mmCIF file of C-alpha atoms in Angstrom:
data_model
loop_
_atom_site.group_PDB
_atom_site.id
_atom_site.type_symbol
_atom_site.label_atom_id
_atom_site.label_comp_id
_atom_site.label_asym_id
_atom_site.label_seq_id
_atom_site.Cartn_x
_atom_site.Cartn_y
_atom_site.Cartn_z
ATOM 1 C CA VAL A 1 -4.391 13.693 -5.137
ATOM 2 C CA GLN A 2 -6.441 12.499 -2.171
ATOM 3 C CA LEU A 3 -6.184 8.927 -0.942
ATOM 4 C CA GLN A 4 -8.679 6.886 1.070
ATOM 5 C CA ALA A 5 -7.495 3.594 2.553
ATOM 6 C CA SER A 6 -9.983 0.945 3.642
ATOM 7 C CA GLY A 7 -10.372 -2.768 4.248
ATOM 8 C CA GLY A 8 -8.604 -3.194 7.559
ATOM 9 C CA GLY A 9 -10.013 -5.267 10.369
ATOM 10 C CA LEU A 10 -9.451 -8.139 12.748
ATOM 11 C CA VAL A 11 -8.377 -11.479 11.314
ATOM 12 C CA GLN A 12 -6.911 -14.663 12.698
ATOM 13 C CA ALA A 13 -3.380 -15.739 11.904
ATOM 14 C CA GLY A 14 -3.260 -17.512 8.567
ATOM 15 C CA GLY A 15 -6.202 -15.527 7.243
ATOM 16 C CA SER A 16 -6.469 -12.972 4.463
ATOM 17 C CA LEU A 17 -7.531 -9.370 3.968
ATOM 18 C CA ARG A 18 -7.620 -7.059 1.000
ATOM 19 C CA LEU A 19 -6.910 -3.382 1.495
ATOM 20 C CA SER A 20 -8.039 -0.751 -0.959
ATOM 21 C CA CYS A 21 -6.633 2.689 -1.670
ATOM 22 C CA ALA A 22 -9.092 4.814 -3.603
ATOM 23 C CA ALA A 23 -7.830 8.020 -5.140
ATOM 24 C CA SER A 24 -9.349 11.216 -6.401
ATOM 25 C CA GLY A 25 -7.619 13.669 -8.660
ATOM 26 C CA TYR A 26 -6.775 13.551 -12.347
ATOM 27 C CA THR A 27 -3.035 13.074 -11.771
ATOM 28 C CA PHE A 28 -3.376 9.693 -10.059
ATOM 29 C CA SER A 29 -2.588 7.891 -13.296
ATOM 30 C CA ARG A 30 0.823 9.574 -13.210
ATOM 31 C CA CYS A 31 1.547 8.317 -9.704
ATOM 32 C CA ALA A 32 3.452 5.392 -8.327
ATOM 33 C CA VAL A 33 1.668 4.072 -5.245
ATOM 34 C CA ALA A 34 2.942 2.259 -2.190
ATOM 35 C CA TRP A 35 1.688 0.748 1.024
ATOM 36 C CA PHE A 36 3.494 1.384 4.274
ATOM 37 C CA ARG A 37 2.671 0.172 7.747
ATOM 38 C CA GLN A 38 3.460 1.286 11.248
ATOM 39 C CA ALA A 39 3.121 -0.827 14.358
ATOM 40 C CA PRO A 40 3.043 0.726 17.842
ATOM 41 C CA GLY A 41 6.504 1.800 18.907
ATOM 42 C CA LYS A 42 8.042 0.973 15.543
ATOM 43 C CA GLU A 43 9.137 2.964 12.544
ATOM 44 C CA ARG A 44 7.071 3.164 9.397
ATOM 45 C CA GLU A 45 7.904 0.242 7.128
ATOM 46 C CA PHE A 46 7.628 -0.144 3.372
ATOM 47 C CA VAL A 47 5.269 -2.974 2.448
ATOM 48 C CA ALA A 48 4.830 -2.872 -1.327
ATOM 49 C CA GLY A 49 4.816 -0.476 -4.250
ATOM 50 C CA ILE A 50 3.508 -0.392 -7.797
ATOM 51 C CA SER A 51 4.476 1.744 -10.767
ATOM 52 C CA ARG A 52 2.106 4.138 -12.480
ATOM 53 C CA SER A 53 1.424 1.638 -15.266
ATOM 54 C CA GLY A 54 1.133 -1.326 -12.917
ATOM 55 C CA ALA A 55 3.857 -3.155 -14.815
ATOM 56 C CA ASN A 56 6.412 -3.024 -12.012
ATOM 57 C CA THR A 57 5.982 -3.943 -8.377
ATOM 58 C CA LEU A 58 8.239 -4.095 -5.361
ATOM 59 C CA SER A 59 7.668 -5.903 -2.078
ATOM 60 C CA GLY A 60 9.268 -5.573 1.307
ATOM 61 C CA SER A 61 11.245 -8.576 2.482
ATOM 62 C CA SER A 62 8.910 -9.302 5.400
ATOM 63 C CA VAL A 63 5.860 -9.708 3.158
ATOM 64 C CA LYS A 64 7.350 -11.135 -0.021
ATOM 65 C CA GLY A 65 5.396 -14.140 -1.229
ATOM 66 C CA ARG A 66 2.415 -13.339 1.010
ATOM 67 C CA PHE A 67 1.240 -9.868 -0.059
ATOM 68 C CA THR A 68 0.420 -8.747 -3.598
ATOM 69 C CA ILE A 69 -0.098 -5.190 -4.776
ATOM 70 C CA SER A 70 -2.169 -4.362 -7.857
ATOM 71 C CA ARG A 71 -3.970 -1.395 -9.356
ATOM 72 C CA ASP A 72 -7.152 -0.792 -11.302
ATOM 73 C CA ILE A 73 -6.347 2.279 -13.352
ATOM 74 C CA PRO A 74 -9.899 3.139 -14.545
ATOM 75 C CA ARG A 75 -11.183 2.826 -10.958
ATOM 76 C CA LYS A 76 -8.223 4.803 -9.569
ATOM 77 C CA THR A 77 -7.748 2.146 -6.918
ATOM 78 C CA VAL A 78 -4.734 0.242 -5.650
ATOM 79 C CA TYR A 79 -5.168 -2.997 -3.759
ATOM 80 C CA LEU A 80 -3.048 -4.900 -1.282
ATOM 81 C CA GLN A 81 -3.978 -8.557 -1.065
ATOM 82 C CA MET A 82 -2.617 -9.955 2.182
ATOM 83 C CA ASN A 83 -2.496 -13.724 2.630
ATOM 84 C CA SER A 84 -1.043 -15.961 5.337
ATOM 85 C CA LEU A 85 -1.263 -13.125 7.819
ATOM 86 C CA LYS A 86 0.854 -13.249 10.963
ATOM 87 C CA PRO A 87 0.477 -11.443 14.296
ATOM 88 C CA GLU A 88 3.543 -9.377 13.401
ATOM 89 C CA ASP A 89 1.609 -7.941 10.450
ATOM 90 C CA THR A 90 -0.534 -6.034 12.955
ATOM 91 C CA ALA A 91 -0.175 -2.329 12.175
ATOM 92 C CA VAL A 92 -1.840 0.723 10.719
ATOM 93 C CA TYR A 93 -1.488 0.489 6.959
ATOM 94 C CA TYR A 94 -1.116 3.641 4.884
ATOM 95 C CA CYS A 95 -1.205 4.135 1.150
ATOM 96 C CA ALA A 96 0.944 6.812 -0.403
ATOM 97 C CA ALA A 97 1.413 8.222 -3.879
ATOM 98 C CA LEU A 98 4.203 9.897 -5.763
ATOM 99 C CA GLN A 99 3.871 11.672 -9.075
ATOM 100 C CA THR A 100 6.669 10.298 -11.224
ATOM 101 C CA ILE A 101 7.877 9.571 -14.732
ATOM 102 C CA VAL A 102 7.236 6.246 -16.427
ATOM 103 C CA SER A 103 10.757 4.835 -16.132
ATOM 104 C CA ALA A 104 11.489 5.939 -12.585
ATOM 105 C CA PRO A 105 12.327 3.230 -10.045
ATOM 106 C CA LEU A 106 9.914 2.625 -7.198
ATOM 107 C CA PRO A 107 11.116 4.274 -4.007
ATOM 108 C CA SER A 108 10.776 2.392 -0.740
ATOM 109 C CA THR A 109 11.366 5.303 1.610
ATOM 110 C CA SER A 110 8.386 7.131 3.063
ATOM 111 C CA GLY A 111 9.978 10.527 2.530
ATOM 112 C CA ALA A 112 9.801 10.094 -1.229
ATOM 113 C CA TYR A 113 5.997 10.097 -1.270
ATOM 114 C CA ASP A 114 3.964 13.271 -1.536
ATOM 115 C CA TYR A 115 0.408 12.139 -0.843
ATOM 116 C CA TRP A 116 -0.839 10.019 2.035
ATOM 117 C CA GLY A 117 -4.097 8.387 3.035
ATOM 118 C CA GLN A 118 -5.409 8.304 6.583
ATOM 119 C CA GLY A 119 -4.488 4.703 7.398
ATOM 120 C CA THR A 120 -6.478 1.573 8.121
ATOM 121 C CA LEU A 121 -5.858 -0.717 11.092
ATOM 122 C CA VAL A 122 -5.066 -4.382 10.549
ATOM 123 C CA THR A 123 -5.051 -6.617 13.615
ATOM 124 C CA VAL A 124 -3.953 -10.238 13.349
ATOM 125 C CA SER A 125 -4.736 -12.430 16.322
ATOM 126 C CA SER A 126 -2.719 -15.537 17.194
#
């Protein structure tokens, strides 16, 4: 599975962005997918995850109620809709995938994920 993240950019506080994670590879439909982010000098942080079917999602506490993860299975793409952005959301955002079984819980630790995209920079100005 290869992942390509896009959609980052510069936005003012309170604005919105939508990130996309496009995948190649026939096993993507068997993968749970997550977004992580890493700000300068900070550890990588779990943002949101979605199950292989799209039925289950999980959000990190710092983005709950503001960010929404979704997936378009035929297009092999996972989206992260980010609303009410804050300067502290500034980071490089990475998508990651994990081949898993249908009933498996969504992991929120980066070490659980096998495939990673290259990252896209989101900058939120105050």
